[in-house]
Amino acid sequence: MVETTRRREIEDAASSLFHEHGYSGTSVRDIARALDIQGASLYAHVTSKQDVLWSIVERTASRFEAAADAALAGADGPVPGPGSQLAALVRAHVGVITDDVRRASVFVHEWRSLSPDRRAAIGKRRDAYEGRFRTVIGDGIAAGTFAPVDQVVAAAFVLTSLNGLVAWYRPDGRLKPGPLAEAMADLTLRAVLIGPDDAPPDEVDAG
Amino acid sequence: MVETTRRREIEDAASSLFHEHGYSGTSVRDIARALDIQGASLYAHVTSKQDVLWSIVERTASRFEAAADAALAGADGPVPGPGSQLAALVRAHVGVITDDVRRASVFVHEWRSLSPDRRAAIGKRRDAYEGRFRTVIGDGIAAGTFAPVDQVVAAAFVLTSLNGLVAWYRPDGRLKPGPLAEAMADLTLRAVLIGPDDAPPDEVDAG
DNA sequence: CCTACCGATCGGTAGG
DNA sequence: CCTACCGATCGGTAGG
């Protein structure tokens, strides 16, 4: 838990390797080689390989949570309401991913390699995080802004597609973080916003 | 390549284990144990662990391709056009996943563990498959049925969320394959269909 | 499908 | 951060 430069370098190298080959597919010696030291030397800085994974996953989880907090707190812009809240959540989530794809990728894919206790702890936090999306979508449906979609499916649909970014986002690609976040927010809002083909929620207006 | 019962049992067991622990996280002895035989005995039926992965991935790729072919061929129902074609593609994709989540999960997540040649070959097929989604979305935009979204982003957005099913679909869950496919098709179409807030494509109708 | 075994590599420790 | 080393496990082979 001591915050040193070397420790961060280790987690950076491990994030890259876990991202590319997975936790099981990466050896302690692979990480050491990326830092030009011996495998055994790594244990001067970390207590175990699992410990490195945990640091990466736990810190990234906190980043997602903090970004969502900030997004919901500052979402009352020109057009308040569930629509702008959901858009803010999406932009925040995309921002955490584009800010560090490798760590985000490890968080998304390698939490299954955590020890049982840690895996359970992260599972709860992931569910609570996804719950924010469910709640905002539910609010939008109740307000008549969103179509009566299945909240659970819609939240999973959206979050999965955002998380999928870790597989195809390229920092040097055509789409920069800003426009990409806008495109994702646009697709997300379209998917849930009420449209002309949707039946009115409870009362029929007579034109 | 010989199609025996035992071979299928091996691939079934391997699919479950690869799905749960990943390719690298699964040993040959793990697979053997699931079949109540010795690790070395597995080699009477397969040539290598990599060979088992390849069979699973290759067959599943073919299933996705065949399902998409059938979907596009039979999509000219009551309301032809890009909308019904996209919906048909989505239903087909979801169907392949719900039909065998474990194999689908291995296809989606473990193709990175393939040998370089095989990985490249599957990569090309995956891109061609995703191209069908891009094309249909492009057709819809050209026809004025779909909003002018980014085809590449939209296709990735949709396909990723569908593939994400392998992580949360439960055969004994609340949503059965049929309704689930409908919900996914609904969200997908909403995300791309043109709405009241979209500017008209090229000419403004004067009310 | 078994027993017996191969060299290589794994995560990690001892002692400096 | 190093050398030297540990027991365990890895994918796979030999020979039946």
XYZ file of C-alpha atoms (C1' of nucleotides) in Angstrom:
446
model
C 0.000 0.000 0.000
C 3.064 2.252 0.123
C 2.895 4.606 -2.834
C 6.226 4.580 -4.591
C 7.268 5.302 -8.140
C 8.483 1.747 -8.602
C 5.216 0.380 -7.374
C 3.332 2.399 -9.970
C 5.719 1.246 -12.696
C 5.049 -2.337 -11.686
C 1.303 -1.818 -11.862
C 1.632 -0.073 -15.215
C 3.614 -2.957 -16.675
C 1.266 -5.494 -15.105
C -1.780 -3.659 -16.476
C -0.385 -3.825 -19.993
C 0.429 -7.504 -19.712
C -2.822 -8.484 -17.965
C -4.690 -6.503 -20.603
C -2.920 -8.309 -23.424
C -2.515 -11.849 -22.083
C -4.782 -12.000 -19.062
C -3.801 -12.544 -15.425
C -3.244 -16.292 -15.777
C -1.397 -15.793 -19.033
C 1.083 -13.408 -17.452
C 3.918 -14.655 -15.240
C 5.693 -12.751 -12.502
C 8.801 -13.010 -14.643
C 6.969 -11.406 -17.583
C 6.245 -8.375 -15.414
C 9.810 -8.267 -14.158
C 11.201 -8.500 -17.681
C 9.174 -5.444 -18.706
C 10.995 -3.556 -15.939
C 14.405 -5.068 -16.702
C 14.778 -6.725 -13.324
C 14.802 -10.320 -12.109
C 11.565 -12.107 -11.285
C 12.471 -12.535 -7.649
C 13.328 -8.840 -7.348
C 9.703 -7.965 -7.844
C 8.999 -9.282 -4.354
C 10.972 -6.407 -2.874
C 8.016 -4.236 -3.915
C 4.947 -6.442 -3.869
C 3.816 -9.297 -1.682
C 2.271 -11.392 -4.435
C 1.029 -11.396 -8.020
C -2.516 -11.421 -6.679
C -1.682 -8.300 -4.672
C -0.769 -6.452 -7.875
C -4.041 -7.462 -9.518
C -5.969 -6.317 -6.484
C -4.347 -2.880 -6.474
C -5.164 -2.335 -10.117
C -8.750 -3.534 -9.831
C -9.506 -1.761 -6.567
C -8.131 1.610 -7.651
C -9.941 1.433 -10.969
C -13.195 0.575 -9.231
C -12.757 3.685 -7.099
C -12.139 5.769 -10.187
C -15.365 4.608 -11.804
C -17.279 5.315 -8.601
C -15.781 8.774 -8.133
C -16.441 9.673 -11.770
C -20.070 8.607 -11.469
C -20.467 10.601 -8.248
C -19.086 13.708 -9.895
C -21.218 13.147 -12.978
C -24.461 12.902 -11.028
C -23.525 15.854 -8.827
C -22.789 18.088 -11.801
C -25.400 16.793 -14.191
C -27.882 19.609 -13.533
C -26.860 21.586 -16.571
C -29.059 23.400 -19.065
C -31.489 20.476 -19.393
C -31.766 18.697 -16.023
C -33.511 15.379 -15.605
C -32.869 11.694 -16.267
C -31.720 12.316 -19.823
C -28.811 14.554 -18.885
C -28.024 12.366 -15.862
C -27.735 9.268 -18.023
C -25.624 11.142 -20.556
C -23.365 12.362 -17.759
C -22.964 8.825 -16.409
C -22.022 7.572 -19.863
C -19.491 10.350 -20.455
C -17.945 9.736 -17.039
C -17.652 6.015 -17.666
C -16.122 6.482 -21.108
C -13.727 9.036 -19.642
C -12.355 6.602 -17.070
C -11.795 4.050 -19.829
C -10.129 6.358 -22.332
C -8.009 7.812 -19.527
C -6.358 4.427 -18.939
C -7.570 1.638 -21.212
C -5.215 -0.972 -19.855
C -6.254 -0.587 -16.218
C -9.896 -0.337 -17.240
C -9.495 -3.520 -19.259
C -8.041 -5.347 -16.279
C -10.930 -4.146 -14.134
C -13.499 -5.277 -16.684
C -12.020 -8.659 -17.565
C -9.708 -9.889 -14.843
C -11.755 -9.427 -11.675
C -12.660 -13.100 -12.036
C -9.063 -13.926 -11.195
C -9.343 -12.262 -7.799
C -9.372 -14.363 -4.647
C -12.916 -15.298 -3.514
C -13.282 -12.552 -0.861
C -11.974 -9.818 -3.100
C -13.979 -11.073 -6.020
C -17.129 -10.922 -3.921
C -16.310 -7.427 -2.679
C -15.754 -6.103 -6.186
C -18.867 -7.895 -7.372
C -20.955 -5.972 -4.857
C -19.430 -2.676 -5.880
C -19.977 -3.446 -9.556
C -23.603 -4.211 -8.866
C -24.052 -0.987 -6.905
C -22.431 0.906 -9.748
C -24.706 -0.691 -12.313
C -27.572 0.167 -9.975
C -26.993 3.865 -10.621
C -27.681 3.266 -14.300
C -30.773 1.221 -13.443
C -32.056 3.953 -11.143
C -31.572 6.778 -13.634
C -33.246 4.717 -16.348
C -36.107 3.930 -13.974
C -36.465 7.622 -13.137
C -36.645 8.460 -16.820
C -39.357 5.892 -17.427
C -41.351 7.161 -14.434
C -40.996 10.715 -15.719
C -42.234 9.682 -19.153
C -38.971 10.802 -20.754
C -37.766 7.276 -21.437
C -39.622 4.464 -23.142
C -40.843 1.613 -20.918
C -37.808 -0.585 -21.531
C -36.672 -3.304 -19.142
C -34.469 -1.364 -16.703
C -32.230 -4.308 -15.898
C -31.686 -5.277 -19.516
C -31.234 -1.671 -20.622
C -28.648 -0.964 -17.919
C -26.737 -4.131 -18.767
C -27.005 -3.385 -22.492
C -25.555 0.087 -22.060
C -22.859 -0.721 -19.524
C -21.649 -3.737 -21.474
C -21.294 -1.741 -24.647
C -19.364 0.943 -22.760
C -17.098 -1.644 -21.162
C -16.548 -3.150 -24.580
C -14.559 -0.030 -25.375
C -11.574 -1.586 -23.615
C -11.375 -4.017 -26.522
C -11.521 -1.586 -29.417
C -10.632 1.902 -28.200
C -7.265 3.044 -29.554
C -5.747 6.263 -28.143
C -4.302 7.029 -31.581
C -7.468 6.083 -33.436
C -9.866 8.172 -35.467
C -12.116 9.026 -32.540
C -10.675 11.047 -29.683
C -12.038 10.647 -26.143
C -14.391 13.637 -26.341
C -16.195 12.800 -29.590
C -16.220 9.140 -28.642
C -17.934 9.888 -25.334
C -20.490 12.015 -27.200
C -21.158 9.255 -29.717
C -21.670 6.727 -26.913
C -23.942 9.111 -24.995
C -25.918 9.751 -28.172
C -26.456 6.040 -28.898
C -27.354 5.379 -25.268
C -29.937 8.154 -25.072
C -31.462 7.122 -28.378
C -31.848 3.584 -27.074
C -33.995 4.657 -24.127
C -35.627 7.995 -25.071
C -39.320 7.767 -25.831
C -40.128 8.010 -29.531
C -43.107 8.517 -31.833
C -43.779 4.768 -32.061
C -44.113 4.346 -28.303
C -47.539 4.169 -26.733
C -48.268 7.047 -24.343
C -47.540 6.132 -20.700
C -50.988 6.478 -19.086
C -53.160 9.016 -20.810
C -53.906 9.523 -24.496
C -53.764 13.076 -25.748
C -56.427 13.752 -28.333
C -54.179 15.662 -30.745
C -11.353 -33.527 -36.815
C -12.951 -36.954 -36.277
C -16.396 -36.423 -34.819
C -16.797 -38.708 -31.847
C -18.950 -38.524 -28.753
C -15.911 -38.363 -26.534
C -14.500 -35.514 -28.539
C -17.686 -33.516 -28.037
C -17.653 -34.282 -24.315
C -14.118 -32.973 -24.132
C -15.067 -29.768 -25.905
C -18.109 -29.364 -23.669
C -16.012 -29.705 -20.531
C -13.319 -27.451 -21.954
C -15.901 -24.816 -22.905
C -17.212 -24.712 -19.355
C -13.744 -24.424 -17.867
C -12.451 -21.913 -20.415
C -15.617 -19.899 -19.855
C -15.128 -19.876 -16.099
C -11.347 -19.662 -15.712
C -10.075 -18.722 -19.154
C -7.810 -20.740 -21.454
C -4.617 -19.969 -19.546
C -6.355 -20.566 -16.230
C -7.440 -24.046 -17.255
C -5.025 -26.978 -17.294
C -5.240 -30.096 -19.381
C -5.635 -31.980 -16.121
C -8.619 -29.783 -15.177
C -10.371 -30.848 -18.359
C -9.491 -34.497 -17.780
C -10.740 -34.367 -14.203
C -14.131 -33.125 -15.419
C -14.322 -36.302 -17.505
C -12.964 -38.568 -14.768
C -9.918 -39.610 -16.737
C -6.182 -39.005 -16.405
C -4.607 -35.915 -17.915
C -2.440 -37.911 -20.265
C -5.460 -39.892 -21.475
C -6.871 -36.771 -23.060
C -4.183 -37.038 -25.732
C -5.801 -40.173 -27.061
C -8.536 -37.862 -28.371
C -6.913 -34.491 -29.019
C -3.516 -33.439 -30.274
C -3.112 -30.433 -27.991
C -4.887 -28.042 -25.648
C -4.655 -25.384 -28.358
C -6.373 -27.801 -30.736
C -9.371 -27.995 -28.394
C -9.612 -24.209 -28.193
C -9.433 -23.950 -31.963
C -12.269 -26.442 -32.470
C -14.513 -24.542 -30.088
C -13.733 -21.127 -31.540
C -13.876 -22.194 -35.176
C -17.176 -24.015 -34.885
C -18.763 -21.180 -32.969
C -17.568 -18.677 -35.566
C -19.272 -20.782 -38.223
C -22.466 -20.839 -36.196
C -22.555 -17.052 -35.945
C -21.911 -16.736 -39.689
C -24.564 -19.283 -40.620
C -27.106 -17.654 -38.317
C -26.444 -14.238 -39.850
C -26.766 -15.659 -43.359
C -30.096 -17.216 -42.519
C -31.272 -14.041 -40.807
C -30.514 -11.827 -43.788
C -32.008 -14.341 -46.212
C -35.255 -14.582 -44.297
C -35.518 -11.006 -43.101
C -37.947 -9.938 -45.815
C -40.980 -10.331 -43.619
C -43.958 -8.020 -43.250
C -41.791 -4.880 -43.044
C -38.704 -5.327 -45.234
C -35.774 -2.962 -45.166
C -32.774 -2.153 -42.985
C -34.848 -2.061 -39.798
C -36.052 -5.623 -40.049
C -32.670 -6.763 -41.315
C -30.900 -5.305 -38.292
C -33.479 -6.793 -35.958
C -33.016 -10.171 -37.631
C -29.236 -9.959 -37.247
C -29.627 -9.154 -33.555
C -32.054 -12.012 -32.928
C -29.772 -14.423 -34.753
C -26.753 -13.337 -32.757
C -28.585 -13.574 -29.442
C -29.883 -16.979 -30.463
C -26.409 -18.393 -31.015
C -25.362 -17.114 -27.592
C -28.365 -18.369 -25.651
C -28.114 -21.687 -27.477
C -24.674 -22.346 -25.957
C -23.395 -19.595 -23.664
C -20.211 -21.380 -22.726
C -19.007 -21.913 -26.283
C -20.087 -18.403 -27.220
C -18.171 -17.051 -24.241
C -15.024 -18.867 -25.319
C -15.426 -17.473 -28.827
C -15.886 -13.937 -27.527
C -13.144 -13.900 -24.903
C -10.541 -16.563 -25.607
C -9.742 -16.041 -29.267
C -6.759 -14.005 -28.072
C -5.238 -17.233 -26.787
C -5.180 -18.729 -30.273
C -1.883 -19.225 -32.067
C -0.921 -16.228 -34.267
C -2.164 -17.694 -37.579
C -5.448 -18.860 -36.172
C -5.920 -15.645 -34.272
C -5.433 -13.680 -37.477
C -7.842 -15.903 -39.378
C -10.570 -15.529 -36.767
C -9.879 -11.801 -36.574
C -10.649 -11.467 -40.279
C -13.858 -13.440 -39.953
C -14.930 -11.380 -36.945
C -14.350 -8.203 -38.886
C -16.326 -9.488 -41.869
C -19.127 -10.466 -39.505
C -19.158 -7.028 -37.889
C -19.150 -5.628 -41.422
C -22.634 -7.030 -41.967
C -23.874 -4.892 -39.100
C -22.027 -1.863 -40.471
C -23.520 -2.403 -43.911
C -27.090 -2.772 -42.720
C -26.721 0.314 -40.542
C -25.236 2.204 -43.488
C -28.158 1.101 -45.691
C -30.591 2.366 -43.085
C -28.914 5.737 -42.918
C -28.870 6.012 -46.713
C -32.559 5.123 -46.815
C -33.370 7.750 -44.224
C -34.742 5.125 -41.850
C -31.815 5.378 -39.451
C -30.325 8.475 -37.889
C -26.922 9.612 -39.217
C -24.924 7.826 -36.510
C -21.308 6.756 -36.930
C -21.646 3.333 -38.593
C -18.444 1.962 -37.134
C -19.208 3.096 -33.603
C -22.830 2.029 -33.810
C -21.932 -1.455 -35.066
C -19.318 -1.877 -32.339
C -21.731 -0.508 -29.730
C -24.427 -2.993 -30.676
C -22.238 -6.049 -31.201
C -20.353 -5.498 -27.957
C -23.542 -5.249 -25.956
C -24.818 -8.431 -27.580
C -21.548 -10.247 -26.887
C -21.739 -9.022 -23.305
C -24.625 -11.425 -22.892
C -22.117 -14.222 -22.380
C -21.275 -12.596 -19.037
C -24.775 -12.158 -17.662
C -27.186 -14.439 -19.505
C -28.445 -17.233 -17.273
C -30.462 -20.069 -18.883
C -32.549 -20.327 -15.719
C -32.927 -16.560 -15.325
C -35.966 -14.326 -15.551
C -35.628 -13.682 -19.267
C -35.937 -16.612 -21.651
C -34.097 -16.591 -25.005
C -37.091 -15.348 -27.024
C -38.042 -12.307 -24.918
C -34.387 -11.535 -24.356
C -33.730 -11.457 -28.104
C -36.737 -9.174 -28.546
C -35.530 -6.821 -25.807
C -32.074 -6.630 -27.379
C -33.535 -6.047 -30.862
C -35.778 -3.333 -29.426
C -32.909 -1.476 -27.743
C -30.758 -1.823 -30.852
C -33.387 -0.449 -33.204
C -34.165 2.429 -30.855
C -30.491 3.346 -30.815
C -30.333 3.841 -34.578
C -33.873 4.615 -35.796
C -34.438 8.205 -36.783
C -36.427 10.215 -34.255
C -38.277 13.515 -33.943
C -35.163 15.322 -32.702
C -33.109 14.380 -35.759
C -32.635 16.880 -38.541
C -34.131 15.767 -41.865
C -31.561 14.076 -44.135
C -31.504 16.393 -47.149
C -34.742 18.238 -47.676
C -36.960 20.092 -45.217
C -40.634 19.348 -45.451
C -42.693 22.468 -44.899
C -45.268 20.838 -42.639
C -7.470 -45.197 -21.460
C -3.472 -46.273 -17.959
C 1.258 -45.622 -15.467
C 5.424 -43.490 -15.557
C 7.940 -39.923 -16.844
C 10.093 -35.639 -19.485
C 11.984 -30.720 -19.449
C 10.180 -26.241 -18.644
C 8.071 -22.984 -16.066
C 5.242 -21.475 -12.274
C 4.816 -18.278 -7.785
C 7.487 -17.496 -4.100
C 11.463 -17.715 -0.264
C 16.288 -17.347 1.797
C 19.973 -14.750 2.439
C 22.553 -11.394 1.165
C 17.782 -5.474 -6.319
C 20.777 -9.962 -6.929
C 21.867 -15.243 -7.009
C 20.403 -19.523 -5.792
C 16.954 -22.341 -4.886
C 12.202 -24.582 -3.344
C 8.096 -27.719 -4.306
C 4.332 -27.764 -7.405
C 2.405 -27.840 -11.670
C 2.528 -27.172 -16.572
C 1.714 -29.381 -21.585
C 3.002 -33.305 -23.609
C 5.370 -38.156 -24.805
C 6.551 -43.263 -24.392
C 4.965 -47.509 -24.173
C 1.726 -50.330 -23.207
